[in-house]
């Protein structure tokens, strides 16, 4: 089956620094990828839709200048958390929508971000 | 996207059949029903998808009544490894649009 990877799986950073998270579709092309955030014991919340070659679409309440998304190729999207603060500590999950007639979405394993 | 309602949590013993029901009263004609499973600190995993009546695969069955205002995920003979959160989503087939996750059902399997 289609595989989506994320890197890193865990990251700890100091408050005020920036962190980049990569999402890759390993064996398929994905024009569209999605970024979610999940706090402990809560559901996934969609942050933004990433489209290759164009600007990301952010959900209401998500700061686009704080969560920078770059979808530079059909297999890679990156999420950069800028000037991270402890409240940004969360589990970040991406999904990739396979190009083609099924448009099935596949989820990555997630990235645990801890800001100290 | 149609809003879904699921029980917050359920417990079951190993070897039993577990049925998790999801309500989606405002489901649209073009909407499909999709269930995902999520283990702690992992991304969601697709379980099953259906439009009406019954769908079965190697891991689960999905029962959808004629009015499609609810659906039931059935897990046969559960084991400890089925302990997870199960999400019911309603939308276009195979995530043709962005997915909206509800609260999910936290299923705990008891030995």
GROMACS .gro file of C-alpha atoms in nm:
model
  227
    1UNK     CA    1   0.000   0.000   0.000
    2UNK     CA    2   0.088   0.366  -0.027
    3UNK     CA    3   0.324   0.493   0.241
    4UNK     CA    4   0.361   0.838   0.388
    5UNK     CA    5   0.660   0.919   0.603
    6UNK     CA    6   0.727   1.205   0.839
    7UNK     CA    7   1.056   1.334   0.967
    8UNK     CA    8   1.145   1.375   1.243
    9UNK     CA    9   0.924   1.147   1.447
   10UNK     CA   10   1.009   1.341   1.762
   11UNK     CA   11   1.164   1.680   1.816
   12UNK     CA   12   1.237   1.891   2.120
   13UNK     CA   13   1.320   2.255   2.071
   14UNK     CA   14   1.363   2.564   2.282
   15UNK     CA   15   1.105   2.836   2.294
   16UNK     CA   16   1.158   3.093   2.022
   17UNK     CA   17   1.325   2.863   1.773
   18UNK     CA   18   1.180   2.724   1.450
   19UNK     CA   19   1.120   2.362   1.363
   20UNK     CA   20   1.065   2.204   1.022
   21UNK     CA   21   0.864   1.886   0.977
   22UNK     CA   22   0.875   1.692   0.649
   23UNK     CA   23   0.597   1.486   0.499
   24UNK     CA   24   0.680   1.256   0.209
   25UNK     CA   25   0.473   1.029  -0.009
   26UNK     CA   26   0.711   0.742  -0.074
   27UNK     CA   27   0.557   0.555  -0.365
   28UNK     CA   28   0.296   0.782  -0.513
   29UNK     CA   29   0.247   1.138  -0.622
   30UNK     CA   30   0.043   1.375  -0.412
   31UNK     CA   31  -0.057   1.711  -0.546
   32UNK     CA   32  -0.249   1.770  -0.224
   33UNK     CA   33  -0.136   1.707   0.131
   34UNK     CA   34  -0.303   1.797   0.458
   35UNK     CA   35  -0.157   1.898   0.794
   36UNK     CA   36  -0.331   1.817   1.121
   37UNK     CA   37  -0.256   1.889   1.483
   38UNK     CA   38  -0.363   1.668   1.770
   39UNK     CA   39  -0.342   1.756   2.138
   40UNK     CA   40  -0.343   1.480   2.402
   41UNK     CA   41  -0.674   1.296   2.433
   42UNK     CA   42  -0.823   1.510   2.158
   43UNK     CA   43  -0.921   1.455   1.797
   44UNK     CA   44  -0.726   1.559   1.491
   45UNK     CA   45  -0.776   1.918   1.385
   46UNK     CA   46  -0.707   2.017   1.027
   47UNK     CA   47  -0.461   2.305   1.009
   48UNK     CA   48  -0.411   2.354   0.638
   49UNK     CA   49  -0.433   2.207   0.293
   50UNK     CA   50  -0.107   2.204   0.102
   51UNK     CA   51  -0.109   2.210  -0.278
   52UNK     CA   52   0.199   2.154  -0.490
   53UNK     CA   53   0.308   2.468  -0.661
   54UNK     CA   54   0.064   2.700  -0.490
   55UNK     CA   55  -0.003   2.862  -0.155
   56UNK     CA   56  -0.147   2.655   0.123
   57UNK     CA   57  -0.503   2.707   0.240
   58UNK     CA   58  -0.527   2.754   0.615
   59UNK     CA   59  -0.822   2.672   0.837
   60UNK     CA   60  -0.983   2.946   1.036
   61UNK     CA   61  -0.781   3.034   1.345
   62UNK     CA   62  -0.451   2.894   1.216
   63UNK     CA   63  -0.179   3.158   1.179
   64UNK     CA   64  -0.025   3.123   0.835
   65UNK     CA   65   0.281   3.326   0.935
   66UNK     CA   66   0.350   3.097   1.225
   67UNK     CA   67   0.290   2.768   1.047
   68UNK     CA   68   0.469   2.795   0.715
   69UNK     CA   69   0.385   2.531   0.459
   70UNK     CA   70   0.587   2.460   0.148
   71UNK     CA   71   0.480   2.195  -0.103
   72UNK     CA   72   0.771   2.213  -0.345
   73UNK     CA   73   0.732   1.877  -0.518
   74UNK     CA   74   0.470   1.610  -0.577
   75UNK     CA   75   0.616   1.401  -0.297
   76UNK     CA   76   0.718   1.649  -0.031
   77UNK     CA   77   0.544   1.901   0.188
   78UNK     CA   78   0.704   2.076   0.483
   79UNK     CA   79   0.554   2.245   0.786
   80UNK     CA   80   0.770   2.495   0.969
   81UNK     CA   81   0.663   2.606   1.313
   82UNK     CA   82   0.822   2.947   1.354
   83UNK     CA   83   0.910   3.102   1.689
   84UNK     CA   84   0.773   2.800   1.867
   85UNK     CA   85   0.624   2.832   2.213
   86UNK     CA   86   0.526   2.567   2.468
   87UNK     CA   87   0.161   2.589   2.360
   88UNK     CA   88   0.271   2.469   2.015
   89UNK     CA   89   0.373   2.138   2.167
   90UNK     CA   90   0.153   1.883   1.998
   91UNK     CA   91   0.136   1.583   1.767
   92UNK     CA   92   0.151   1.694   1.404
   93UNK     CA   93   0.018   1.454   1.141
   94UNK     CA   94   0.019   1.488   0.765
   95UNK     CA   95  -0.185   1.304   0.506
   96UNK     CA   96  -0.126   1.278   0.135
   97UNK     CA   97  -0.398   1.244  -0.123
   98UNK     CA   98  -0.291   1.016  -0.404
   99UNK     CA   99  -0.330   1.166  -0.749
  100UNK     CA  100  -0.553   0.962  -0.968
  101UNK     CA  101  -0.909   0.856  -0.992
  102UNK     CA  102  -0.948   0.730  -0.634
  103UNK     CA  103  -0.800   1.029  -0.454
  104UNK     CA  104  -0.747   0.818  -0.145
  105UNK     CA  105  -0.572   0.981   0.152
  106UNK     CA  106  -0.291   0.818   0.342
  107UNK     CA  107  -0.169   0.934   0.681
  108UNK     CA  108   0.185   0.971   0.805
  109UNK     CA  109   0.300   0.838   1.142
  110UNK     CA  110   0.303   1.181   1.303
  111UNK     CA  111   0.566   1.405   1.461
  112UNK     CA  112   0.572   1.476   1.833
  113UNK     CA  113   0.685   1.834   1.895
  114UNK     CA  114   0.784   1.943   2.244
  115UNK     CA  115   0.876   2.306   2.302
  116UNK     CA  116   1.061   2.376   2.625
  117UNK     CA  117  -1.922   1.803   0.596
  118UNK     CA  118  -2.195   1.631   0.796
  119UNK     CA  119  -2.133   1.628   1.168
  120UNK     CA  120  -2.096   1.291   1.333
  121UNK     CA  121  -2.174   1.173   1.684
  122UNK     CA  122  -2.013   0.870   1.844
  123UNK     CA  123  -1.989   0.732   2.197
  124UNK     CA  124  -1.685   0.873   2.372
  125UNK     CA  125  -1.565   0.538   2.498
  126UNK     CA  126  -1.646   0.168   2.501
  127UNK     CA  127  -1.504  -0.135   2.678
  128UNK     CA  128  -1.520  -0.493   2.557
  129UNK     CA  129  -1.368  -0.827   2.643
  130UNK     CA  130  -1.133  -1.014   2.417
  131UNK     CA  131  -1.300  -1.245   2.169
  132UNK     CA  132  -1.627  -1.057   2.158
  133UNK     CA  133  -1.782  -0.873   1.867
  134UNK     CA  134  -1.778  -0.496   1.909
  135UNK     CA  135  -2.024  -0.263   1.741
  136UNK     CA  136  -1.960   0.111   1.736
  137UNK     CA  137  -2.244   0.327   1.612
  138UNK     CA  138  -2.209   0.667   1.455
  139UNK     CA  139  -2.491   0.916   1.396
  140UNK     CA  140  -2.481   1.146   1.095
  141UNK     CA  141  -2.827   1.293   1.059
  142UNK     CA  142  -2.727   1.553   0.800
  143UNK     CA  143  -2.550   1.322   0.560
  144UNK     CA  144  -2.570   1.440   0.199
  145UNK     CA  145  -2.658   1.231  -0.105
  146UNK     CA  146  -2.299   1.226  -0.230
  147UNK     CA  147  -2.144   1.149   0.106
  148UNK     CA  148  -1.973   0.824   0.195
  149UNK     CA  149  -1.905   0.696   0.546
  150UNK     CA  150  -1.546   0.618   0.634
  151UNK     CA  151  -1.396   0.474   0.951
  152UNK     CA  152  -1.039   0.523   1.069
  153UNK     CA  153  -0.845   0.361   1.353
  154UNK     CA  154  -0.578   0.544   1.549
  155UNK     CA  155  -0.330   0.399   1.796
  156UNK     CA  156  -0.152   0.628   2.044
  157UNK     CA  157   0.118   0.839   1.885
  158UNK     CA  158   0.040   0.712   1.535
  159UNK     CA  159  -0.143   0.849   1.237
  160UNK     CA  160  -0.496   0.727   1.157
  161UNK     CA  161  -0.535   0.412   0.953
  162UNK     CA  162  -0.819   0.355   0.707
  163UNK     CA  163  -1.047   0.069   0.811
  164UNK     CA  164  -1.350   0.066   0.586
  165UNK     CA  165  -1.574   0.283   0.372
  166UNK     CA  166  -1.930   0.243   0.252
  167UNK     CA  167  -2.229   0.419   0.100
  168UNK     CA  168  -2.525   0.198   0.187
  169UNK     CA  169  -2.628  -0.147   0.314
  170UNK     CA  170  -2.330  -0.357   0.416
  171UNK     CA  171  -1.961  -0.356   0.338
  172UNK     CA  172  -1.717  -0.617   0.464
  173UNK     CA  173  -1.341  -0.648   0.442
  174UNK     CA  174  -1.078  -0.855   0.617
  175UNK     CA  175  -1.088  -0.652   0.937
  176UNK     CA  176  -1.440  -0.514   0.979
  177UNK     CA  177  -1.794  -0.479   0.857
  178UNK     CA  178  -1.989  -0.160   0.809
  179UNK     CA  179  -2.366  -0.159   0.834
  180UNK     CA  180  -2.560   0.135   0.695
  181UNK     CA  181  -2.942   0.150   0.717
  182UNK     CA  182  -3.158   0.268   0.432
  183UNK     CA  183  -3.190   0.626   0.562
  184UNK     CA  184  -2.810   0.647   0.602
  185UNK     CA  185  -2.847   0.865   0.910
  186UNK     CA  186  -2.631   0.630   1.111
  187UNK     CA  187  -2.376   0.357   1.058
  188UNK     CA  188  -2.228   0.078   1.267
  189UNK     CA  189  -1.872  -0.044   1.256
  190UNK     CA  190  -1.851  -0.409   1.356
  191UNK     CA  191  -1.523  -0.562   1.471
  192UNK     CA  192  -1.544  -0.941   1.497
  193UNK     CA  193  -1.365  -1.124   1.779
  194UNK     CA  194  -1.161  -0.834   1.909
  195UNK     CA  195  -0.819  -0.874   2.063
  196UNK     CA  196  -0.609  -0.652   2.288
  197UNK     CA  197  -0.444  -0.504   1.980
  198UNK     CA  198  -0.778  -0.353   1.876
  199UNK     CA  199  -0.756  -0.107   2.164
  200UNK     CA  200  -0.755   0.226   1.984
  201UNK     CA  201  -0.962   0.530   1.896
  202UNK     CA  202  -1.208   0.481   1.613
  203UNK     CA  203  -1.325   0.776   1.407
  204UNK     CA  204  -1.633   0.794   1.188
  205UNK     CA  205  -1.615   1.048   0.905
  206UNK     CA  206  -1.869   1.151   0.647
  207UNK     CA  207  -1.777   1.311   0.319
  208UNK     CA  208  -1.702   1.249  -0.043
  209UNK     CA  209  -1.553   0.913  -0.136
  210UNK     CA  210  -1.194   0.843  -0.043
  211UNK     CA  211  -1.122   1.183   0.099
  212UNK     CA  212  -1.190   1.379  -0.213
  213UNK     CA  213  -1.213   1.677   0.012
  214UNK     CA  214  -1.060   1.770   0.343
  215UNK     CA  215  -1.148   1.541   0.631
  216UNK     CA  216  -1.312   1.658   0.951
  217UNK     CA  217  -1.252   1.429   1.246
  218UNK     CA  218  -1.507   1.412   1.526
  219UNK     CA  219  -1.437   1.310   1.883
  220UNK     CA  220  -1.395   0.942   1.801
  221UNK     CA  221  -1.466   0.641   2.021
  222UNK     CA  222  -1.197   0.518   2.255
  223UNK     CA  223  -1.228   0.139   2.253
  224UNK     CA  224  -1.058  -0.051   2.533
  225UNK     CA  225  -1.030  -0.428   2.509
  226UNK     CA  226  -1.016  -0.607   2.842
  227UNK     CA  227  -0.830  -0.936   2.873
   0.00000   0.00000   0.00000
